[in-house]
């Protein structure tokens, strides 16, 4: 079974400060990891993914995430937060060993990010 | 390129009525997912298809819910009869071998 934990329901950060949204995962094999963002009244929007390779992954809108296998974490980061980054952020995982043809992702419960002007 | 298309965007219906939600995935994607999102339960996977074949429907709440994918470019999620507790935002998503899913704008369903 695969699972994702986002330990913070809400993160508040001042505009211009660095932000971190935390995610830890559990899989039986190697993970594929994803971050999505959801703005109010919109669908989830893909930000970035880790499949293999460099542990630091860069994505859309200046976001990046660091894969840490020993800590089973995949935290989302941005060096300088913008007010427009305020949204709901979801971490998701897929177990590489979940079977051929199976692309089911398991999503975390989401973290609400508020960037304060 | 057009993204995932869902219709209608909003649906208001009375309890007991049949509701049909529609989804057109991104062309070339071979997997399609139906999700439901509520404040109380968050994002729930209802069912997903691979190459038009239902793979896992364990998330479908009960027999009132059914989903079909008659071809690679169209899927429906039907609720019959609808109940107030079915009120939620329903999302369709599709993916290819690159693994990430692309979500549609959602259908906001209100059952009164």
Short mmCIF file of C-alpha atoms in Angstrom, two decimals:
data_model
loop_
_atom_site.label_atom_id
_atom_site.label_comp_id
_atom_site.label_asym_id
_atom_site.label_seq_id
_atom_site.Cartn_x
_atom_site.Cartn_y
_atom_site.Cartn_z
CA UNK A 1 0.00 0.00 0.00
CA UNK A 2 1.11 3.55 -0.65
CA UNK A 3 0.39 6.63 1.43
CA UNK A 4 1.23 10.30 1.69
CA UNK A 5 1.24 12.59 4.71
CA UNK A 6 1.12 16.36 4.66
CA UNK A 7 1.60 17.21 8.34
CA UNK A 8 0.52 20.84 8.11
CA UNK A 9 -3.04 21.81 7.29
CA UNK A 10 -1.96 25.42 6.81
CA UNK A 11 1.29 27.29 6.24
CA UNK A 12 1.57 31.05 6.56
CA UNK A 13 4.53 32.92 5.13
CA UNK A 14 5.33 36.56 4.51
CA UNK A 15 5.70 37.71 0.92
CA UNK A 16 9.33 37.57 -0.17
CA UNK A 17 10.26 34.94 2.41
CA UNK A 18 11.16 31.37 1.47
CA UNK A 19 8.39 28.81 1.78
CA UNK A 20 8.35 25.09 2.47
CA UNK A 21 5.37 22.75 2.26
CA UNK A 22 6.11 19.36 3.77
CA UNK A 23 5.31 15.89 2.44
CA UNK A 24 6.32 12.42 3.54
CA UNK A 25 5.44 9.20 1.78
CA UNK A 26 5.32 5.45 2.23
CA UNK A 27 5.64 2.92 -0.57
CA UNK A 28 6.85 -0.65 -0.79
CA UNK A 29 9.07 0.00 -3.79
CA UNK A 30 10.53 3.09 -5.43
CA UNK A 31 8.28 6.14 -5.54
CA UNK A 32 7.11 8.46 -8.23
CA UNK A 33 6.31 11.73 -6.47
CA UNK A 34 4.24 14.72 -7.55
CA UNK A 35 3.13 18.14 -6.41
CA UNK A 36 -0.10 19.78 -7.51
CA UNK A 37 -1.60 23.19 -6.78
CA UNK A 38 -5.29 24.06 -6.63
CA UNK A 39 -6.54 27.62 -6.84
CA UNK A 40 -10.07 28.42 -5.65
CA UNK A 41 -12.79 26.95 -7.85
CA UNK A 42 -10.22 25.36 -10.16
CA UNK A 43 -8.95 21.87 -10.87
CA UNK A 44 -5.62 20.57 -9.63
CA UNK A 45 -2.68 21.79 -11.65
CA UNK A 46 0.53 19.78 -12.05
CA UNK A 47 3.62 21.54 -10.66
CA UNK A 48 6.49 19.04 -10.73
CA UNK A 49 7.46 15.41 -10.39
CA UNK A 50 10.28 13.17 -9.26
CA UNK A 51 10.76 9.94 -11.18
CA UNK A 52 14.50 9.32 -11.02
CA UNK A 53 17.76 11.22 -11.22
CA UNK A 54 18.63 14.43 -9.39
CA UNK A 55 17.09 14.74 -5.97
CA UNK A 56 16.28 18.42 -6.57
CA UNK A 57 13.46 18.83 -9.04
CA UNK A 58 12.47 22.15 -10.57
CA UNK A 59 8.94 22.88 -11.69
CA UNK A 60 6.52 25.58 -12.69
CA UNK A 61 6.30 29.10 -11.23
CA UNK A 62 9.71 28.90 -9.53
CA UNK A 63 8.82 25.95 -7.32
CA UNK A 64 11.20 23.13 -6.60
CA UNK A 65 11.14 20.01 -4.47
CA UNK A 66 13.79 17.90 -2.84
CA UNK A 67 13.54 14.12 -2.77
CA UNK A 68 15.10 12.59 0.35
CA UNK A 69 15.01 8.82 0.26
CA UNK A 70 16.36 8.28 3.78
CA UNK A 71 13.71 10.55 5.27
CA UNK A 72 11.03 9.48 2.77
CA UNK A 73 10.25 13.11 2.17
CA UNK A 74 9.49 15.31 -0.83
CA UNK A 75 9.15 18.86 0.46
CA UNK A 76 8.03 21.67 -1.85
CA UNK A 77 10.06 24.86 -1.73
CA UNK A 78 10.27 28.31 -3.23
CA UNK A 79 13.00 30.87 -2.46
CA UNK A 80 10.71 33.90 -2.43
CA UNK A 81 6.95 33.62 -1.90
CA UNK A 82 4.42 35.67 -3.83
CA UNK A 83 0.90 36.57 -2.72
CA UNK A 84 -0.31 34.81 -5.87
CA UNK A 85 1.18 31.55 -4.55
CA UNK A 86 -1.63 31.40 -1.99
CA UNK A 87 -3.50 28.19 -2.79
CA UNK A 88 -4.03 24.58 -1.75
CA UNK A 89 -1.07 22.26 -2.39
CA UNK A 90 -1.27 18.51 -2.77
CA UNK A 91 1.51 15.94 -2.66
CA UNK A 92 0.94 12.61 -4.43
CA UNK A 93 2.78 9.31 -4.78
CA UNK A 94 2.70 6.32 -7.04
CA UNK A 95 4.43 3.08 -6.20
CA UNK A 96 6.60 2.01 -9.14
CA UNK A 97 5.69 -1.56 -8.28
CA UNK A 98 1.95 -0.93 -8.35
CA UNK A 99 1.65 -2.92 -11.53
CA UNK A 100 1.91 -2.45 -15.24
CA UNK A 101 -0.89 -0.34 -16.62
CA UNK A 102 -1.78 1.02 -13.19
CA UNK A 103 -1.28 4.75 -12.82
CA UNK A 104 -3.20 5.35 -9.63
CA UNK A 105 -1.86 8.19 -7.51
CA UNK A 106 -2.43 8.54 -3.79
CA UNK A 107 -2.91 12.17 -2.76
CA UNK A 108 -2.28 13.83 0.57
CA UNK A 109 -5.02 15.83 2.28
CA UNK A 110 -3.57 19.12 1.09
CA UNK A 111 -1.86 22.09 2.72
CA UNK A 112 -3.31 25.56 2.49
CA UNK A 113 -0.59 28.10 1.81
CA UNK A 114 -1.27 31.71 2.68
CA UNK A 115 1.27 34.32 1.62
CA UNK A 116 0.82 37.51 3.62
CA UNK A 117 1.59 40.83 1.91
CA UNK B 1 -3.72 21.89 -26.81
CA UNK B 2 -7.08 21.55 -25.14
CA UNK B 3 -6.92 20.17 -21.64
CA UNK B 4 -9.38 17.82 -20.01
CA UNK B 5 -12.90 18.98 -20.74
CA UNK B 6 -15.75 18.44 -18.31
CA UNK B 7 -19.42 19.23 -18.62
CA UNK B 8 -21.50 20.62 -17.17
CA UNK B 9 -19.47 22.97 -14.97
CA UNK B 10 -22.35 23.35 -12.55
CA UNK B 11 -25.30 21.08 -11.92
CA UNK B 12 -28.16 21.67 -9.52
CA UNK B 13 -30.71 18.91 -9.21
CA UNK B 14 -33.32 17.60 -6.85
CA UNK B 15 -32.91 14.51 -4.75
CA UNK B 16 -33.90 11.38 -6.65
CA UNK B 17 -33.00 12.70 -10.08
CA UNK B 18 -30.42 11.14 -12.36
CA UNK B 19 -27.20 13.08 -12.89
CA UNK B 20 -24.71 12.47 -15.69
CA UNK B 21 -21.28 14.06 -15.68
CA UNK B 22 -19.16 14.03 -18.80
CA UNK B 23 -15.44 14.05 -19.49
CA UNK B 24 -13.25 14.29 -22.56
CA UNK B 25 -9.64 13.37 -21.75
CA UNK B 26 -6.57 14.79 -23.40
CA UNK B 27 -6.02 13.18 -26.78
CA UNK B 28 -3.48 10.37 -26.60
CA UNK B 29 -3.85 9.77 -22.88
CA UNK B 30 -4.67 6.16 -22.06
CA UNK B 31 -5.72 6.48 -18.40
CA UNK B 32 -8.75 8.31 -17.05
CA UNK B 33 -9.66 8.99 -13.44
CA UNK B 34 -12.81 10.23 -11.68
CA UNK B 35 -12.38 12.00 -8.32
CA UNK B 36 -14.73 13.62 -5.84
CA UNK B 37 -13.70 16.51 -3.61
CA UNK B 38 -15.49 17.70 -0.49
CA UNK B 39 -14.41 19.77 2.48
CA UNK B 40 -15.04 16.88 4.84
CA UNK B 41 -13.42 14.03 2.91
CA UNK B 42 -10.92 15.83 0.71
CA UNK B 43 -10.01 14.33 -2.68
CA UNK B 44 -11.29 10.78 -3.22
CA UNK B 45 -10.57 8.53 -6.20
CA UNK B 46 -13.82 6.98 -7.38
CA UNK B 47 -12.76 4.89 -10.35
CA UNK B 48 -10.11 4.76 -13.02
CA UNK B 49 -9.82 3.32 -16.50
CA UNK B 50 -6.83 2.16 -18.47
CA UNK B 51 -7.28 1.83 -22.24
CA UNK B 52 -11.04 2.27 -21.71
CA UNK B 53 -11.21 -0.67 -19.28
CA UNK B 54 -12.23 -0.05 -15.64
CA UNK B 55 -9.30 -1.09 -13.45
CA UNK B 56 -10.38 -0.16 -9.93
CA UNK B 57 -13.84 0.97 -8.89
CA UNK B 58 -13.37 0.35 -5.18
CA UNK B 59 -13.83 4.05 -4.50
CA UNK B 60 -17.33 4.20 -5.93
CA UNK B 61 -19.52 4.94 -2.89
CA UNK B 62 -22.39 2.65 -3.70
CA UNK B 63 -24.43 1.12 -6.49
CA UNK B 64 -26.05 4.46 -7.25
CA UNK B 65 -22.78 5.45 -8.92
CA UNK B 66 -21.70 4.07 -12.27
CA UNK B 67 -19.05 5.05 -14.81
CA UNK B 68 -18.43 4.17 -18.42
CA UNK B 69 -15.77 4.82 -20.99
CA UNK B 70 -17.17 3.74 -24.37
CA UNK B 71 -14.15 5.05 -26.27
CA UNK B 72 -10.81 6.74 -25.73
CA UNK B 73 -12.24 10.23 -25.95
CA UNK B 74 -15.28 10.11 -23.70
CA UNK B 75 -16.34 9.01 -20.24
CA UNK B 76 -19.42 9.47 -18.10
CA UNK B 77 -20.11 9.29 -14.38
CA UNK B 78 -23.74 8.70 -13.53
CA UNK B 79 -25.54 9.00 -10.22
CA UNK B 80 -29.02 7.48 -10.04
CA UNK B 81 -30.81 8.36 -7.86
CA UNK B 82 -28.95 11.37 -6.52
CA UNK B 83 -28.92 12.30 -2.84
CA UNK B 84 -27.94 15.52 -1.01
CA UNK B 85 -24.80 13.83 0.35
CA UNK B 86 -23.57 13.47 -3.23
CA UNK B 87 -23.08 17.23 -3.39
CA UNK B 88 -19.40 17.79 -4.19
CA UNK B 89 -17.00 18.83 -6.92
CA UNK B 90 -16.32 15.98 -9.32
CA UNK B 91 -13.04 16.00 -11.22
CA UNK B 92 -11.94 14.03 -14.23
CA UNK B 93 -8.22 13.58 -14.89
CA UNK B 94 -6.22 11.84 -17.59
CA UNK B 95 -2.65 10.68 -17.93
CA UNK B 96 -0.25 9.03 -20.31
CA UNK B 97 2.93 7.09 -19.75
CA UNK B 98 4.60 10.22 -18.35
CA UNK B 99 2.69 9.47 -15.14
CA UNK B 100 1.39 12.89 -14.11
CA UNK B 101 -2.35 13.39 -14.24
CA UNK B 102 -3.98 16.41 -15.79
CA UNK B 103 -7.21 17.54 -14.21
CA UNK B 104 -10.28 19.10 -15.71
CA UNK B 105 -11.99 22.17 -14.23
CA UNK B 106 -14.50 20.05 -12.35
CA UNK B 107 -18.28 19.82 -12.11
CA UNK B 108 -19.84 21.36 -9.02
CA UNK B 109 -22.86 19.21 -8.16
CA UNK B 110 -25.53 20.41 -5.77
CA UNK B 111 -28.34 18.03 -4.86
CA UNK B 112 -31.23 19.67 -3.01
#
